[in-house]
XYZ file of C-alpha atoms in Angstrom:
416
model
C 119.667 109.534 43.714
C 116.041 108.313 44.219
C 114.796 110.761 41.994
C 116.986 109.807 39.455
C 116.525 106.203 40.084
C 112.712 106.278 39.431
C 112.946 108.467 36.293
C 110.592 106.741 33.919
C 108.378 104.992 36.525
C 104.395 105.250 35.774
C 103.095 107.418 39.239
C 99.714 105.484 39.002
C 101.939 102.386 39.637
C 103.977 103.674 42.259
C 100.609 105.076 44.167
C 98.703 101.548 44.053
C 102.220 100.169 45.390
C 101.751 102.831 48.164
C 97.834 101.883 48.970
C 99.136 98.028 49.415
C 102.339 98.808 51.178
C 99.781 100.828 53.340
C 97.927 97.900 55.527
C 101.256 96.414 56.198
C 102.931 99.786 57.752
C 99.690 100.167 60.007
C 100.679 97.102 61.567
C 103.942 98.332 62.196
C 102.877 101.891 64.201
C 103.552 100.672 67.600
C 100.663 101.333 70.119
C 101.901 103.917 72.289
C 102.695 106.040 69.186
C 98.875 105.741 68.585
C 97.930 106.988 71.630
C 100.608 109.958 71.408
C 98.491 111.435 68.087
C 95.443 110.365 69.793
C 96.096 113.139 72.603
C 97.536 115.704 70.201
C 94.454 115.259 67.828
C 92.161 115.671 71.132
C 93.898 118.606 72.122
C 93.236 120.264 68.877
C 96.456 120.219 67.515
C 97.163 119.682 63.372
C 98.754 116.274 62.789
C 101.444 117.060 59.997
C 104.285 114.435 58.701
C 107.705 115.530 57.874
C 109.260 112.878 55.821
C 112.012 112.465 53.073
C 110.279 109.338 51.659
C 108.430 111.008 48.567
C 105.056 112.246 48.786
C 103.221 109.386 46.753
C 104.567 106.869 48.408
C 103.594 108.311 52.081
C 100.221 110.192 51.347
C 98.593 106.747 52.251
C 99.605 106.211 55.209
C 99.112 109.756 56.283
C 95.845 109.404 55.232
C 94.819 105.777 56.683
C 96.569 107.469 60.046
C 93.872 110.817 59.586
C 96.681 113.053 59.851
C 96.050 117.077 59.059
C 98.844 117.225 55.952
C 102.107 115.855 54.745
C 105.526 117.589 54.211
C 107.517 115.782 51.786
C 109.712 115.619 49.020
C 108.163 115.729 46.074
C 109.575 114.011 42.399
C 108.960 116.015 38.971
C 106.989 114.364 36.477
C 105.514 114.785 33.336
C 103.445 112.501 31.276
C 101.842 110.426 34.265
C 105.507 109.754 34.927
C 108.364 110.552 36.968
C 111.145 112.661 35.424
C 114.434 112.452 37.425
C 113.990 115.921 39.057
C 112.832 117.015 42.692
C 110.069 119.323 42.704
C 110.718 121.618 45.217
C 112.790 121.125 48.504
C 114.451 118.017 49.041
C 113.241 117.486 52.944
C 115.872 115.887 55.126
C 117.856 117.335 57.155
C 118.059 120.933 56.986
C 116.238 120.834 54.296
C 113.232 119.862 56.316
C 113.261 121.656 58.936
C 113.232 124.556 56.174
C 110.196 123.068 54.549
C 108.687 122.687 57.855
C 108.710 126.183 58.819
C 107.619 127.271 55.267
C 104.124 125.124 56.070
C 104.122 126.635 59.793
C 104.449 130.022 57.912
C 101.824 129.254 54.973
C 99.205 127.942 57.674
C 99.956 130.104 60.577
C 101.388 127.600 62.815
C 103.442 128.751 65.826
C 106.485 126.174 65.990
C 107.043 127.438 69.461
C 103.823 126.291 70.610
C 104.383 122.923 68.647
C 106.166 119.346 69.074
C 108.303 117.594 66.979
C 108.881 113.491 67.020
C 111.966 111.735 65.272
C 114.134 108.543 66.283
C 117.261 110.179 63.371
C 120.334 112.242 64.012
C 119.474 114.370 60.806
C 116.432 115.581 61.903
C 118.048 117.611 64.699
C 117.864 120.383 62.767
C 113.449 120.247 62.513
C 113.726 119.312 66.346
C 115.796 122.800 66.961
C 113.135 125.100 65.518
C 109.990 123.687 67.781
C 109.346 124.324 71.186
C 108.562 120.955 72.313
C 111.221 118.519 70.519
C 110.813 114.676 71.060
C 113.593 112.103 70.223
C 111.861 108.886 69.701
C 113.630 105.547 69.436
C 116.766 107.337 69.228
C 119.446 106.098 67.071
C 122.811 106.573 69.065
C 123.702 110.325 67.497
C 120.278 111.353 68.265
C 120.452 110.163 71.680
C 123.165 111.800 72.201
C 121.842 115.085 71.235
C 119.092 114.485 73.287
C 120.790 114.173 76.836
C 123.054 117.082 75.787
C 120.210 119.355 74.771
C 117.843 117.629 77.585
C 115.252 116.884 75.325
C 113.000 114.049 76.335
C 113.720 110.515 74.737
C 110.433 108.365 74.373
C 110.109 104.784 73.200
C 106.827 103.458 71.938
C 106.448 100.384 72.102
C 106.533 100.700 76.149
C 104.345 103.135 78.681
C 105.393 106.698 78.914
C 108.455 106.951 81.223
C 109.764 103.820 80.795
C 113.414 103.885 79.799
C 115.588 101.448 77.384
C 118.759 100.628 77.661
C 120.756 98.895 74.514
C 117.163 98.392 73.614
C 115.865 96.532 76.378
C 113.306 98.361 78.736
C 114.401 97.572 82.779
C 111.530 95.404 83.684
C 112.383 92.589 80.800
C 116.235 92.435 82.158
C 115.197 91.757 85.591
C 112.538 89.217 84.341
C 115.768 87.378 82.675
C 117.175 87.522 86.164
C 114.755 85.929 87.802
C 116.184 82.660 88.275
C 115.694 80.349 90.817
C 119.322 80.132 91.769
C 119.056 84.076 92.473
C 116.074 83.518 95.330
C 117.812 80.630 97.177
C 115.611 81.232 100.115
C 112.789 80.416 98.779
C 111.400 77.918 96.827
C 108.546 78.279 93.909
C 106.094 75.983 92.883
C 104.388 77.179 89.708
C 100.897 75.586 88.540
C 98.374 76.755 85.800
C 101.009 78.390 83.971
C 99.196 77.729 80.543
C 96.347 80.241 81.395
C 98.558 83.422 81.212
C 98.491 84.712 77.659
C 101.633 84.957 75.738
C 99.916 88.250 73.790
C 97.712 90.651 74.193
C 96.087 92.443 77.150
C 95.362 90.581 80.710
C 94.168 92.046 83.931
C 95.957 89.799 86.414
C 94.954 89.913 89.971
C 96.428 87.971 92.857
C 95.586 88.107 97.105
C 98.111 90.206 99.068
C 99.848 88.670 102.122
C 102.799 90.446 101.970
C 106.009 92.978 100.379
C 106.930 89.385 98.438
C 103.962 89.169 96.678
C 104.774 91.345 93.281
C 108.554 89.787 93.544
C 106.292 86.150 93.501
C 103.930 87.314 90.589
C 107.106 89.047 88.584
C 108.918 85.273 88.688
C 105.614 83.981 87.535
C 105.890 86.180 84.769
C 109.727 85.763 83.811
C 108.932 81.919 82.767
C 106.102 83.403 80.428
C 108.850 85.933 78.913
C 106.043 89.168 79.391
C 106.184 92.353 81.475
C 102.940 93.464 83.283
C 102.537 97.145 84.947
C 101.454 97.213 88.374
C 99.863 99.602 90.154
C 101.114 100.641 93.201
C 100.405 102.822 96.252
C 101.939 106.063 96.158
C 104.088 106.055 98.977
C 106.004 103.579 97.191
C 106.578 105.902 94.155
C 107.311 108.665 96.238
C 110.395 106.992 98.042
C 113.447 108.141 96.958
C 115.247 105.856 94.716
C 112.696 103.353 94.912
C 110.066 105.567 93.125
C 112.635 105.969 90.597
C 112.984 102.408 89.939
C 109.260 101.532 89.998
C 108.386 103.967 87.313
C 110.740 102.748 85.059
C 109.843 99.351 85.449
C 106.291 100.727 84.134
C 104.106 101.285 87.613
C 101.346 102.960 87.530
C 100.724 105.023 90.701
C 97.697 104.961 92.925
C 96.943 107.484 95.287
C 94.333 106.086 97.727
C 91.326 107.639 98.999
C 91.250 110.406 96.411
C 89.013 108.793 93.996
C 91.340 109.781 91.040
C 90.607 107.880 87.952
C 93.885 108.496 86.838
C 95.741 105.394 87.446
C 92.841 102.892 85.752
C 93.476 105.713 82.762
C 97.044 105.008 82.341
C 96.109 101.167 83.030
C 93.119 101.353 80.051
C 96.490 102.778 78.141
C 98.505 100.061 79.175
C 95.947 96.888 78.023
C 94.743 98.857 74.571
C 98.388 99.001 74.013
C 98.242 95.454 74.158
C 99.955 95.014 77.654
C 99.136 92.974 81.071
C 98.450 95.354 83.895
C 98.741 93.718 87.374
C 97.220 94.809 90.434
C 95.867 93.432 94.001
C 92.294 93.954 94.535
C 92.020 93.936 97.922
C 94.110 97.039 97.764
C 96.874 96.521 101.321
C 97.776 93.273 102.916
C 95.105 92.930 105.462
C 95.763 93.516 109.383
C 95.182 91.684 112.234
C 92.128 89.311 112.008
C 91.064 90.440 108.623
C 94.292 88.656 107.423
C 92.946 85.480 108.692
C 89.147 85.754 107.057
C 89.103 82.966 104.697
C 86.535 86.010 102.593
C 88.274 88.222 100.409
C 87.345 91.773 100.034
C 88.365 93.345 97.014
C 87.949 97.191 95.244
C 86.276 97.420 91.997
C 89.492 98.418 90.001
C 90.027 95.090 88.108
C 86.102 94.643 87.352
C 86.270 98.231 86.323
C 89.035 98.045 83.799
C 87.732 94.550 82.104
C 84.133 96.384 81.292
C 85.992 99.505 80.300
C 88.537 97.483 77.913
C 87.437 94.179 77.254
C 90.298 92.624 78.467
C 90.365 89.073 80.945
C 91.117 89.089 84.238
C 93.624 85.853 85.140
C 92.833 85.230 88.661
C 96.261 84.311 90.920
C 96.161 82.620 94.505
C 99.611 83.376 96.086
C 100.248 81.295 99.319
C 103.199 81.269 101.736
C 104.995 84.598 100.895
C 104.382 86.272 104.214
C 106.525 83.045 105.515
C 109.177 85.016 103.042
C 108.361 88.788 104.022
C 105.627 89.201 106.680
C 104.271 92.866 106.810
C 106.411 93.363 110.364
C 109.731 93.248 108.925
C 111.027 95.766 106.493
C 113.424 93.327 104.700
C 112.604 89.910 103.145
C 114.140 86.751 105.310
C 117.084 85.924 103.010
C 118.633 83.542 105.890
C 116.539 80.403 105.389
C 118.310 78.869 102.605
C 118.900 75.340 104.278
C 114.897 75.539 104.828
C 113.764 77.538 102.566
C 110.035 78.267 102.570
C 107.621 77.446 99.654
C 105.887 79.898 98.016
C 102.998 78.970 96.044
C 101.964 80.547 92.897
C 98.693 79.315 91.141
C 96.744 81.068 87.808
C 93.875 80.344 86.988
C 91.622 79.928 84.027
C 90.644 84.129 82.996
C 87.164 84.992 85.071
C 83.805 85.156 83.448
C 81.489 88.055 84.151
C 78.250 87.846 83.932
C 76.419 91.134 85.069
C 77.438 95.079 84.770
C 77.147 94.915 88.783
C 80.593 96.015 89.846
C 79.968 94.605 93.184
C 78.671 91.317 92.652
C 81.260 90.653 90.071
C 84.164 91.672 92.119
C 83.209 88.899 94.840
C 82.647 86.883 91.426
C 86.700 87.707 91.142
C 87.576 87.466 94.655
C 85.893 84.354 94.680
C 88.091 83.225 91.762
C 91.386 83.972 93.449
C 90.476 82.266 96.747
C 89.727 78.531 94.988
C 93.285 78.822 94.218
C 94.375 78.793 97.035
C 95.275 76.102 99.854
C 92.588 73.825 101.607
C 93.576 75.565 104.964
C 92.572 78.847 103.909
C 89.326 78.202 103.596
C 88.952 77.720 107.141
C 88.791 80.457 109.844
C 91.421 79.938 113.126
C 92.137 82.378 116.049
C 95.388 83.593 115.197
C 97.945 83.440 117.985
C 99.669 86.605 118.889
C 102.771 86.017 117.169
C 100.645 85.219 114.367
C 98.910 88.993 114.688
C 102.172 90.614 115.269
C 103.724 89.759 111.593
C 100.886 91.580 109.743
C 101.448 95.130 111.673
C 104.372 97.180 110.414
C 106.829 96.425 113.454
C 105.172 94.035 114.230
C 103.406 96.322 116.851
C 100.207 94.678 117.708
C 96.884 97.517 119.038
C 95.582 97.511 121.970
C 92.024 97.373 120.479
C 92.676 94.280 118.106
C 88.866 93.838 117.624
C 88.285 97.938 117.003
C 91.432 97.873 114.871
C 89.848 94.653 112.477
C 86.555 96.381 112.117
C 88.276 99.578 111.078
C 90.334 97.561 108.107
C 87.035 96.788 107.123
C 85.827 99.835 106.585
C 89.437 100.860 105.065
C 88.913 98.348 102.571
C 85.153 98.895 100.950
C 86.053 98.332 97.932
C 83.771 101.194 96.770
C 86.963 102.655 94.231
């Protein structure tokens, strides 16, 4: 029927409508998707795009997108215009995945050595006849097809291995749930709010005093309507369950001491994709004395990522959530709702660096994070022993509290 319907039209016209329509789709190719061709191109592989949409209209975008060829359907013409007729085979559904494998043939491509991307039911047939089928976006019929056949189901427009459901990725639904009424234990006080940016990519950093303190930054973020992806230590992605739930809310995993670059990788991913990436510099809550040093010491991971990437850091002092969670209990304290603690969250105005030092400008950050918080935590006090006990797991306290402080120290270089 389209064939038919543009008998008659002038294929100059219909090209130049193609170059303009171009810029606009560009906008439209959701980041992820970017970086998905990105890695296939690096790897060596051809780029090729099966479409039904006729050839004039997508060779364009194809084009403007660098890709290897295009497989589509092609309208007859004669006399710089188009005649009614289909030139060839008419690729959709079976039909593609037979014009497919006639290009695989023609240019010696092994289909079971390549991958196949599609978000429509009637291009399970092209997914069959590859070896490494992708359902993208799925409508519901492809979806389906995909958990039958077990083919992976992707989404775009958030990290890899982040899940939708009815459309909405885990991490934005619990972000709608985060309602006061639903902490009523707590209470939040919220200032600066107007320095977190509604778009675009943001390195936010906050202190860590305690299990609480990505629950405090993740309310901060549900009255700014945005998902960040934090990065994590690994032993909380490799709990069972709760690994399961972190990566699809879009962690990133860190495995410390290894001095993987991996994880600022996938976070580089995450902010050219146009996403906030969260993340606590100084790497643990501290133990002992060090939790009590009014000086911060932070790793180089944030500084590292804003010179790689370009993107701000938004500094954020977080005061009172150990009162809420203290590192010696396992559970947050959900019993003080006649006194509920306050828990305060402040962001401040994104930090300017000045030198490629990594060093210097990671106290430069530090720095940052501790003018927002509290008078009293600029000052240094003896902690009482109650007061050491909540920041050791169990609150077990060592024998060698002075050996033990030095040794977090050293822990915590912030050398990677």
């Amino acid at each position: 029927q389209g064939a038919r319907a543009a008998r008659g039209w002038p294929i100059e016209l219909v090209q130049e409508a193609a170059d303009i329509a171009t810029a606009q789709l560009l906008q439209s190719v959701l980041p992820f998707a970017l970086q998905e061709i990105e890695e296939h191109r690096a790897a060596g592989r051809k780029l090729v795009m099966a479409t039904t949409t006729p050839a004039d209209l997508i060779a364009p975008l194809a084009e403007a997108l660098s890709f290897d060829d295009v497989v589509a359907t092609r309208y007859g013409h004669s006399s710089g215009q188009y005649d009614g007729t289909i030139d060839g085979e008419f690729v959709w559904g079976k039909g593609k995945a037979r014009a497919v494998r006639q290009w695989a043939q023609d240019h010696q491509v092994e289909l079971d050595e390549s991958y196949a991307y599609s978000d429509s039911y009637y291009d399970v047939p092209l997914l069959s006849i590859v070896a490494n089928p992708r359902a993208v976006n799925p409508d519901p019929r492809m979806f389906a097809q995909a958990t039958i056949r077990r083919w992976p189901v992707m989404h775009f427009d958030v990290p890899p291995g982040v899940p939708k459901f009815a459309g909405i990725e885990p991490q934005r639904l619990l972000l709608m749930l985060a309602q006061p009424q639903i902490f009523p234990w707590v209470r939040f006080g919220i200032d600066g709010l107007e320095n977190l940016p509604t778009d675009g990519p943001a390195i936010l950093v906050g202190n860590h005093r305690s299990y609480f303190d990505p629950l405090a930054i993740s309310f901060l973020l549900a009255r700014r309507g945005r998902p960040a992806r934090f990065l994590g230590k690994k032993e909380v992605f490799d709990a069972p369950l709760v690994g399961d739930v972190v990566t699809a809310l879009g962690g990133i995993r860190v495995d410390r001491g290894t001095g993987s670059d991996a994880p600022l990788r996938a976070a580089e991913d995450a902010l050219a994709a146009g996403e906030m990436v969260a993340l606590m510099p100084q790497g643990t809550i501290p133990r002992g004395p060090a939790f009590f040093n009014p000086e911060l010491q932070g790793r180089w991971g944030a500084v590292r990522l804003a010179q790689a990437t370009g993107a701000p850091i938004i500094p954020i002092g977080l005061w009172g959530t150990e009162q809420v969670w203290p590192r010696s209990s396992r559970f947050p304290d959900v019993t003080q709702v006649l006194r509920p603690p306050k828990v305060s969250i402040t962001v401040g105005a994104p930090v300017e660096l000045g030198t490629d030092d990594v060093d210097s400008e990671t106290k430069r950050v530090m720095s940052a994070i501790s003018a927002l918080l509290p008078e009293e935590s600029r000052s240094q006090r003896p902690p009482s022993q109650d007061d050491l006990a909540r920041t050791y797991p169990g609150g077990v306290v060592p024998d060698d509290v002075e050996w033990a402080s030095d040794h977090e120290t050293v822990r915590r270089p912030g050398t990677d």
